[in-house]
Coordinates of C-alpha atoms in Angstrom, one line a residue:
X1 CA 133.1 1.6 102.8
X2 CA 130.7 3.4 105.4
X3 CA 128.4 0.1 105.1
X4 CA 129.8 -3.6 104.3
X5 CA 128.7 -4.5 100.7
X6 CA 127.3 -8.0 102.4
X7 CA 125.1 -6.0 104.7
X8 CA 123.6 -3.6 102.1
X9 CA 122.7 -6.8 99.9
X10 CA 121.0 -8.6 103.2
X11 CA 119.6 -5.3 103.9
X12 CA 118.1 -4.5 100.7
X13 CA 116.8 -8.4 100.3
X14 CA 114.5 -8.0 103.4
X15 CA 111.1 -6.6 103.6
X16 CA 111.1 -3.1 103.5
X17 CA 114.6 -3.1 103.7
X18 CA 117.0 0.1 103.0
X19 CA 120.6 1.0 101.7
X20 CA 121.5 1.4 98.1
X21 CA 124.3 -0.7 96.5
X22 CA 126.5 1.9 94.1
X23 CA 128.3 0.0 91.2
X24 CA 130.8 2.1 88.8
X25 CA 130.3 -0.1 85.9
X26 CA 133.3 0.6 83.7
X27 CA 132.8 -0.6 79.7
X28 CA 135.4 0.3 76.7
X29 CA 133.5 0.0 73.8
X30 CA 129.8 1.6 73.2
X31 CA 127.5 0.4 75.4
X32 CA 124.4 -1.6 74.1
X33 CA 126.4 -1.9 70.6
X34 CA 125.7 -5.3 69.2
X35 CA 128.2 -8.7 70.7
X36 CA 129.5 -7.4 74.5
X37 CA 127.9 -4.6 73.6
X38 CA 124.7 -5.2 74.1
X39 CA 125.8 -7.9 76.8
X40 CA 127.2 -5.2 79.1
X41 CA 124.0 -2.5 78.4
X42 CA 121.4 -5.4 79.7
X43 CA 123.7 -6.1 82.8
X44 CA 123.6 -2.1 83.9
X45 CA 119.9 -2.0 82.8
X46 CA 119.0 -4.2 85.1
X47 CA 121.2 -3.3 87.5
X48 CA 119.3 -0.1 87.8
X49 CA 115.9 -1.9 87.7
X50 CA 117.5 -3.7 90.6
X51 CA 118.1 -0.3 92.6
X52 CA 121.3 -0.1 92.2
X53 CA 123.1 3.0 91.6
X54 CA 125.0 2.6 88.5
X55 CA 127.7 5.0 87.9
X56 CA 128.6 4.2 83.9
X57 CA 132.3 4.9 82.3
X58 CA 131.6 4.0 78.9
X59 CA 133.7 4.8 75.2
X60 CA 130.6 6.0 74.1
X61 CA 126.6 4.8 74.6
X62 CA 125.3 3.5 71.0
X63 CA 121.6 2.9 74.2
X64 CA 120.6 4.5 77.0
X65 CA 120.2 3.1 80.4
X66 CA 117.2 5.3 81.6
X67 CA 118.0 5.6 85.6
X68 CA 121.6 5.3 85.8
X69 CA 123.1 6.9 88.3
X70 CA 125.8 8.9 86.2
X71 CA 127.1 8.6 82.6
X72 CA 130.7 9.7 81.9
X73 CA 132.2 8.8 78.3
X74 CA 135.7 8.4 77.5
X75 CA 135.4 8.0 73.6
X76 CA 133.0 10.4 72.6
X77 CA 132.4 14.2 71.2
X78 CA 129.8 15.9 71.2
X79 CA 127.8 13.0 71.6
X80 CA 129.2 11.3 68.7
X81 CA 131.4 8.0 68.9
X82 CA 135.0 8.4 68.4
X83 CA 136.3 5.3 66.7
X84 CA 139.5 3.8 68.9
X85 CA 141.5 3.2 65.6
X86 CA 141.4 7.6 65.7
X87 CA 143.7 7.4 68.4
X88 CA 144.6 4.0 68.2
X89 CA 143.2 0.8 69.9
X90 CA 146.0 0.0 72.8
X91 CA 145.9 3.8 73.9
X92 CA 142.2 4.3 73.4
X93 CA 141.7 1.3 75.8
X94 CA 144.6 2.6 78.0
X95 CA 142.7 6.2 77.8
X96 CA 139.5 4.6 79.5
X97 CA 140.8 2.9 81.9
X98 CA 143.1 5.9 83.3
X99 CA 139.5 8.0 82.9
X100 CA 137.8 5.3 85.1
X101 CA 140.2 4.8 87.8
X102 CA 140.5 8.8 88.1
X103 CA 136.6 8.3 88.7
X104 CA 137.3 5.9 91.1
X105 CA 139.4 8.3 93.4
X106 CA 137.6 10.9 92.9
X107 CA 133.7 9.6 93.4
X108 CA 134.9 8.0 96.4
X109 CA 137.3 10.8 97.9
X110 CA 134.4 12.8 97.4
X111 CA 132.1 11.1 99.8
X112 CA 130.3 8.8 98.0
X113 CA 129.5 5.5 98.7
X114 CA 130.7 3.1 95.8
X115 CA 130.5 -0.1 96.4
X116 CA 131.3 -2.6 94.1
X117 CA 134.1 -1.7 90.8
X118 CA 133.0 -3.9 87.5
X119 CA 135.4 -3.8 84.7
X120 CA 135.2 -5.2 81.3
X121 CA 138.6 -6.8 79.4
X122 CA 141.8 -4.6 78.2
X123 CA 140.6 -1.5 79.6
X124 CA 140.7 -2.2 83.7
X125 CA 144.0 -2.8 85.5
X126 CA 144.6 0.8 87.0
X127 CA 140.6 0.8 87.5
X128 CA 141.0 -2.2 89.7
X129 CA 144.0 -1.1 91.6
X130 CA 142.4 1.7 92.2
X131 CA 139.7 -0.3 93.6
X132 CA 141.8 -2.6 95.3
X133 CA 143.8 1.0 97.2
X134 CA 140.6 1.9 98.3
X135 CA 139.1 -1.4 99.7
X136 CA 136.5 -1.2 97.1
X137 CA 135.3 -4.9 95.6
X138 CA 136.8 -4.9 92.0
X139 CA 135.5 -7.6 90.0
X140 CA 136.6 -8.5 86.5
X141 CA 134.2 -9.6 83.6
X142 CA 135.8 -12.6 82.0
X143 CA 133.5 -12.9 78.6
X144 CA 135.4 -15.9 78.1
X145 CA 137.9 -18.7 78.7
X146 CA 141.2 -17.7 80.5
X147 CA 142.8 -16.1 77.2
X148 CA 145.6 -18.6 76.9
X149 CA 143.3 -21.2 77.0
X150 CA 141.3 -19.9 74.1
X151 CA 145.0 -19.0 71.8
X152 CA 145.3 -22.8 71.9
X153 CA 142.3 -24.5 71.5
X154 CA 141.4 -22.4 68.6
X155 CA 144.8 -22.2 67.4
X156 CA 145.1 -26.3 67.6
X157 CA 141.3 -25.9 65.7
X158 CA 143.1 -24.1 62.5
X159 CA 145.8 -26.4 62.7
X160 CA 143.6 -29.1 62.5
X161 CA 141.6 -28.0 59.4
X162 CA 144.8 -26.9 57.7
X163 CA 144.1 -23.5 58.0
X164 CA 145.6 -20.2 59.2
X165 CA 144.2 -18.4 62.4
X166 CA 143.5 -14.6 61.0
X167 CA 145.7 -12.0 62.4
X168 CA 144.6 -9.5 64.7
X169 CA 141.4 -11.2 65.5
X170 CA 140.5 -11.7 69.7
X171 CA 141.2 -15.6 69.6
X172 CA 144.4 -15.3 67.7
X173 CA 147.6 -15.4 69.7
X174 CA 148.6 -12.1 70.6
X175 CA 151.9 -12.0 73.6
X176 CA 150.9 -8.1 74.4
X177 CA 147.3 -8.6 75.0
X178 CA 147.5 -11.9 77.1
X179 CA 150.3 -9.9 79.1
X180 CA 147.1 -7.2 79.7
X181 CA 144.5 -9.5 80.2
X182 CA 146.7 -11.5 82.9
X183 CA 147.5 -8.2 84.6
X184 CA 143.7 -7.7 85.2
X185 CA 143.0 -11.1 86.5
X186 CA 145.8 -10.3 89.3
X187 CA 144.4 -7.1 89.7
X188 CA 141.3 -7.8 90.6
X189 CA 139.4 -8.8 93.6
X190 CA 136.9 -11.7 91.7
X191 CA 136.8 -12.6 88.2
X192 CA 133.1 -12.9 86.7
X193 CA 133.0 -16.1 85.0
X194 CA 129.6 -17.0 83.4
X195 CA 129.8 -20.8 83.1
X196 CA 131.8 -23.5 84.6
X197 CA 133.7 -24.0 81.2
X198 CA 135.5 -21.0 82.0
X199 CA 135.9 -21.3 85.3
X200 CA 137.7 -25.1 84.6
X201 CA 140.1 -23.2 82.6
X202 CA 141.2 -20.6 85.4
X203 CA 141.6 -23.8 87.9
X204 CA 144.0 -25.9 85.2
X205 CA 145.9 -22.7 86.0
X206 CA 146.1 -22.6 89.5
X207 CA 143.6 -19.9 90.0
X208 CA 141.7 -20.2 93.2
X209 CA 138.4 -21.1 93.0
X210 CA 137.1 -18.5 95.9
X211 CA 138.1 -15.4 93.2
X212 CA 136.0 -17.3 90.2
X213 CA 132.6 -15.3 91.2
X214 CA 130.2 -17.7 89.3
X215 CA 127.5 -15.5 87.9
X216 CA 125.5 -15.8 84.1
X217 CA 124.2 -14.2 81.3
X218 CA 121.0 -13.9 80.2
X219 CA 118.3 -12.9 77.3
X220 CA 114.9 -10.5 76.4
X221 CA 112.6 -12.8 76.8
X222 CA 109.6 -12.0 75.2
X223 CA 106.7 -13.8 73.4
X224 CA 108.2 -15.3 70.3
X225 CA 106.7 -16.1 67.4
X226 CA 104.4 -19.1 66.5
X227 CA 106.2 -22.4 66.0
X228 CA 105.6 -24.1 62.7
X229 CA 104.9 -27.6 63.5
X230 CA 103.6 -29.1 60.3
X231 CA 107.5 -28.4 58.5
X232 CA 110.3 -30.6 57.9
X233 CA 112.3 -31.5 60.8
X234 CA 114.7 -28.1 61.0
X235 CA 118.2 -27.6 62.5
X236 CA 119.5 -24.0 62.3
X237 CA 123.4 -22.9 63.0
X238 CA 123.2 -18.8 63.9
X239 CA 126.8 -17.5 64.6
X240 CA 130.4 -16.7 63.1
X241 CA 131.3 -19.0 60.7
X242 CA 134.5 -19.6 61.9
X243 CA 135.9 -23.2 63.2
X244 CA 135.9 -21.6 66.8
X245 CA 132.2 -21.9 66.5
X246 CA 132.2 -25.6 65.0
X247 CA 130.6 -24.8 62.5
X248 CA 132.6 -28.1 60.4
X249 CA 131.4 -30.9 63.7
X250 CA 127.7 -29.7 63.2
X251 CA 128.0 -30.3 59.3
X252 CA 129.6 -33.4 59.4
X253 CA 127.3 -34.4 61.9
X254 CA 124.5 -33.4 60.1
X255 CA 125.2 -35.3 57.1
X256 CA 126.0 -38.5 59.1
X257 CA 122.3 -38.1 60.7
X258 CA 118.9 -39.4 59.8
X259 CA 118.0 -36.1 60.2
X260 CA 120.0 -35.0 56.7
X261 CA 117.6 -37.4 54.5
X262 CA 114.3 -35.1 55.3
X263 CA 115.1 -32.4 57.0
X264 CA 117.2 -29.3 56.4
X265 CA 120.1 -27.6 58.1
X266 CA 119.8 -23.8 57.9
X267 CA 123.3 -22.0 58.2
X268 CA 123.4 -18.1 59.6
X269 CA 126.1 -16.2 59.9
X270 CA 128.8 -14.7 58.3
X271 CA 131.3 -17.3 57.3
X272 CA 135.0 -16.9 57.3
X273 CA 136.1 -17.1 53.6
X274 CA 138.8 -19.4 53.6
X275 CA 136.2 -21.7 56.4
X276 CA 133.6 -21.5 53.5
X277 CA 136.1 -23.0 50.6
X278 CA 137.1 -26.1 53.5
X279 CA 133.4 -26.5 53.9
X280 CA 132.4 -26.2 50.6
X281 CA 131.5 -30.4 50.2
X282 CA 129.7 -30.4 53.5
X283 CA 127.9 -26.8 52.2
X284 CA 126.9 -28.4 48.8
X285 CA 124.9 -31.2 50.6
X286 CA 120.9 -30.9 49.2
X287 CA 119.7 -30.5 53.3
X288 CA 121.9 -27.6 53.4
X289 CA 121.3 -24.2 53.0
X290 CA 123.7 -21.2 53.5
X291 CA 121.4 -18.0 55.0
X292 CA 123.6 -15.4 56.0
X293 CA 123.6 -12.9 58.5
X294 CA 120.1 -12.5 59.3
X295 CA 118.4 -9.2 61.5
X296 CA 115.7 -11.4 63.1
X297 CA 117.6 -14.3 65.6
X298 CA 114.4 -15.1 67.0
X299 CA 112.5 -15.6 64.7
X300 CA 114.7 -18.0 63.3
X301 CA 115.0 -20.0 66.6
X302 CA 111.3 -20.3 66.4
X303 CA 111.5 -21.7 62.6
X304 CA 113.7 -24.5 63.7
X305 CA 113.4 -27.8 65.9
X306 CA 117.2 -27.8 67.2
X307 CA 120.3 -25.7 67.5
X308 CA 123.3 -26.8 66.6
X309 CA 126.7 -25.2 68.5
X310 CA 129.6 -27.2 68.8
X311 CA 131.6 -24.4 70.0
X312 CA 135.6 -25.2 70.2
X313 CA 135.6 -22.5 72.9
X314 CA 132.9 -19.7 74.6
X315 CA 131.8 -18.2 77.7
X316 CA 128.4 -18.4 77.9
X317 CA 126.5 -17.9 74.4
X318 CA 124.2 -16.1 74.5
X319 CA 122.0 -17.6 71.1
X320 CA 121.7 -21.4 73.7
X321 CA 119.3 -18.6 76.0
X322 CA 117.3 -17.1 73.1
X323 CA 116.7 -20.8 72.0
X324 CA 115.3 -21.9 74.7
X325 CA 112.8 -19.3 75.4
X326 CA 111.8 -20.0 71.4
X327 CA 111.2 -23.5 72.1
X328 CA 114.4 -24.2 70.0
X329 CA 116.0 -27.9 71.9
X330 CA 120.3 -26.6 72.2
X331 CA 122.5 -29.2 70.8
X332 CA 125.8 -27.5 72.5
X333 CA 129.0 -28.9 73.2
X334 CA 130.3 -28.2 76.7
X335 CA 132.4 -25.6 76.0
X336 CA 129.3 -23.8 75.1
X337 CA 128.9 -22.1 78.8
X338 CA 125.2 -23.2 78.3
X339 CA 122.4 -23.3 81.2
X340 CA 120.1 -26.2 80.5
X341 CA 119.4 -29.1 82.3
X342 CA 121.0 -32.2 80.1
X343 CA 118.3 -34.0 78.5
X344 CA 115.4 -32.3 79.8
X345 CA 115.9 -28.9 78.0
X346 CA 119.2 -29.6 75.6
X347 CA 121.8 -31.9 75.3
X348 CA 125.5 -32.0 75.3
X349 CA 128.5 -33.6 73.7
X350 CA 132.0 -33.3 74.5
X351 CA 134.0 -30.7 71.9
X352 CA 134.5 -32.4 68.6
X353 CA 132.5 -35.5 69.1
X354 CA 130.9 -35.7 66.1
X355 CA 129.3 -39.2 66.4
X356 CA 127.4 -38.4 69.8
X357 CA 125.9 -35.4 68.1
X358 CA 124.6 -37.6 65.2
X359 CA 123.0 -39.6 67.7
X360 CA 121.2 -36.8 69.3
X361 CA 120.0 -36.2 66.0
X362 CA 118.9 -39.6 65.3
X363 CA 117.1 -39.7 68.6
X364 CA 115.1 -36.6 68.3
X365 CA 113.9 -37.3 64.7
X366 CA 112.4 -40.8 65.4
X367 CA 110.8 -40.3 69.0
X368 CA 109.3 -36.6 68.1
X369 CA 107.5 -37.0 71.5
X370 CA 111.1 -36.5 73.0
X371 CA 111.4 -33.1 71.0
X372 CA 108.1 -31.9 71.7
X373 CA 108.4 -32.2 75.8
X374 CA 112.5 -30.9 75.9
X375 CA 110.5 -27.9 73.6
X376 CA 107.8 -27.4 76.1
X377 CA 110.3 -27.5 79.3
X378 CA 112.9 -24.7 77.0
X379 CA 110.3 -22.4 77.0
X380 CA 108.3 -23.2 80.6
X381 CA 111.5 -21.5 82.4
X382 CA 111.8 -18.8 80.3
X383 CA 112.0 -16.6 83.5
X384 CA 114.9 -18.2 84.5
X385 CA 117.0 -16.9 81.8
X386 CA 116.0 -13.5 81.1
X387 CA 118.5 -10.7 82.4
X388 CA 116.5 -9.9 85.6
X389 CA 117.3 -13.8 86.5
X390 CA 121.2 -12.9 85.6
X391 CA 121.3 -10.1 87.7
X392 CA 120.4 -12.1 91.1
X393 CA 123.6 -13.6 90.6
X394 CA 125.3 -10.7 89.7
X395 CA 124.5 -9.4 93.0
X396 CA 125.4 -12.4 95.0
X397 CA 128.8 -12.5 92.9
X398 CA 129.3 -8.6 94.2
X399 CA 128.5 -10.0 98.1
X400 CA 131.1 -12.8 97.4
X401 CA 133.9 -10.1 96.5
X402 CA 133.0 -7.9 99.4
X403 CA 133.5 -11.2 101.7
X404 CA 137.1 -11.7 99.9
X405 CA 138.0 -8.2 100.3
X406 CA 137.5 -8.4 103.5
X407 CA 139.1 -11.4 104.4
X408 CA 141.9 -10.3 103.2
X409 CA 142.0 -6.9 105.1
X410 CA 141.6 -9.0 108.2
X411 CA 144.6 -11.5 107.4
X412 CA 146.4 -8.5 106.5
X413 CA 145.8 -6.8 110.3

């Protein structure tokens, strides 16, 4: 690099400072589609707000980013998506990534200044040791929990219930894809992880902590709609309905609440079939009512006093940011990956513990006062969770990678 990716960051923090930070963001699946999708379009977005130039490799772009440095798409035709199952999923990931790390060579052979490599899941190992040839900072995303972690815990959740994990699905065991996604974390430089649930489960497996680049998510935040104050006390479930979300621990809490005898537990989300027929007792209580998928997440966060996601296993869910800035209090187990501060904005419990989140229902129905202020101090740090927030320490993850690429040149000399 003509100019150290920890100066350009200094550089471009100080008043009137100069330099431009060039990213080649590299995502294999449409960008700003909706899941990771839309995860990876608002981190390039505001990447580009940022100044950055942001030099996309993308299957295909379902949004814009207006400003982007350069678009280049692996999976599409004539500006139409071309579905990976057309050529296959393992060799239309495989495609991208070869595409990418081309791009890689040849943007930087060419003169340019690219800085920092970020690569999404299944598509990235040539991409990063390309990077890695080059000196370049290639940092991983990890969406996630390290992938064995998440084949156990969601396989012991099945087992558990007395059900059957669904084949093919991205949390059921799969030999050939951990064997990918384990290349990638060796590959690369820094692995993005966006809570410190994920990151715990990269150090019970001897990853060093100086590659786990601790950055976050984040959400739109915009002004959302009126909160209805005069209803019955309201607790609303909005994900898969699969038991990797938990879906069972906030039912069975429910129903062992106070809460249960008023108020009313509102269930969004597509639920597994088999999951629904286990549930069905817990479904069939009178405080309970099944939703579906619903278009308008926001407004429904606004409907309702609490959240309820007692997730087996996540990286950082996104839905315990859009709660907050709706004034909806997160009751989240710790594997969650949320960002609150415990108590003051939301509340935790460890996975499975069904008794401590009946008592954090119990609490928040009798002392209303308590639900009213961790309300009020969700929404007063809306700021802090919007994407422009996220993409601070995006940036200071980048400056960490540069310093370990670097290190490492100089141990190596």
């Amino acid at each position: 690099m003509s100019e150290s990716l920890e100066r350009l960051l200094w550089r471009r923090a100080r008043p009137g400072g100069g330099g431009v930070l060039a990213v080649l963001y590299s995502f294999p699946h449409a960008l700003g589609a909706p899941g990771i999708g839309w995860t990876a379009w608002n981190q390039a977005n505001e990447l580009v707000r940022a100044g950055v130039d942001v030099h996309i490799v993308a299957a295909s772009v379902a949004k814009p980013v207006e400003g982007a440095a350069s678009v280049r798409t692996t999976l599409a035709f004539r500006g139409r998506r071309v579905p990976h199952r057309l050529l296959g999923r393992d060799r239309a990931l495989r495609y991208h990534d070869a595409v990418a790390a081309g791009l890689v060579d040849r943007l930087l052979s060419a003169g340019s200044d690219e800085d920092v490599v970020h690569a999404w899941p299944l598509a990235s190992v040539r991409t990063l040791q390309a990077a890695r040839r080059l000196g370049i900072p290639g940092v991983r995303e990890v969406p996630n929990t390290h992938t064995a972690h998440a084949y156990d815990v969601v396989a012991r959740e099945y087992a558990a219930l007395g059900l059957e994990p669904r084949r093919g699905e991205s949390h059921t065991a799969d030999p050939r894809r951990l064997a990918t996604e384990e290349s990638e974390y060796a590959a690369a430089a820094g692995l993005l992880v966006p809570s410190e649930a994920v990151a715990e489960t990269f150090l019970a497996r001897g990853f060093d902590d100086d590659r786990l680049l601790r950055h976050r998510y984040g959400c739109t935040v915009t002004m959302p709609p009126a909160r209805d104050s005069d209803g019955p006390f309201t607790a609303v479930f909005l994900g898969r309905g699969s038991p990797r979300k938990g879906l069972h621990t906030a039912l069975e809490a429910w129903t062992a609440s106070k809460a249960s005898a008023e108020g009313r537990f509102l269930v969004y989300g597509l639920l597994d079939e088999d999951y629904a027929a286990h549930l069905a007792p817990l479904l069939a209580h009178p405080s309970v009512e099944v939703r579906g998928v619903t278009s308008e997440p926001m407004r429904v966060l606004a409907s309702a006093d609490v959240m309820l996601l007692p997730t087996v296993e996540e990286g950082s869910a996104l839905v315990t940011y859009e709660a907050q800035v709706a004034g909806c209090v997160p009751l989240v187990s710790v594997a969650a990956g949320a960002v609150i501060d415990e108590g003051v904005t939301g509340m935790t419990h460890e996975v499975g513990d069904v008794d401590v989140l009946a008592a954090q229902l119990d609490l928040l129905v009798e002392r209303p006062e308590v639900l009213a202020g961790m309300s009020t101090a969700a929404m007063a740090r809306a700021d802090q969770l919007s994407w422009a927030a996220a993409t601070q320490a995006t940036l200071a993850a980048y400056g960490e990678a540069a310093r370990l690429v670097r290190r490492s040149t100089d141990a190596a000399a």
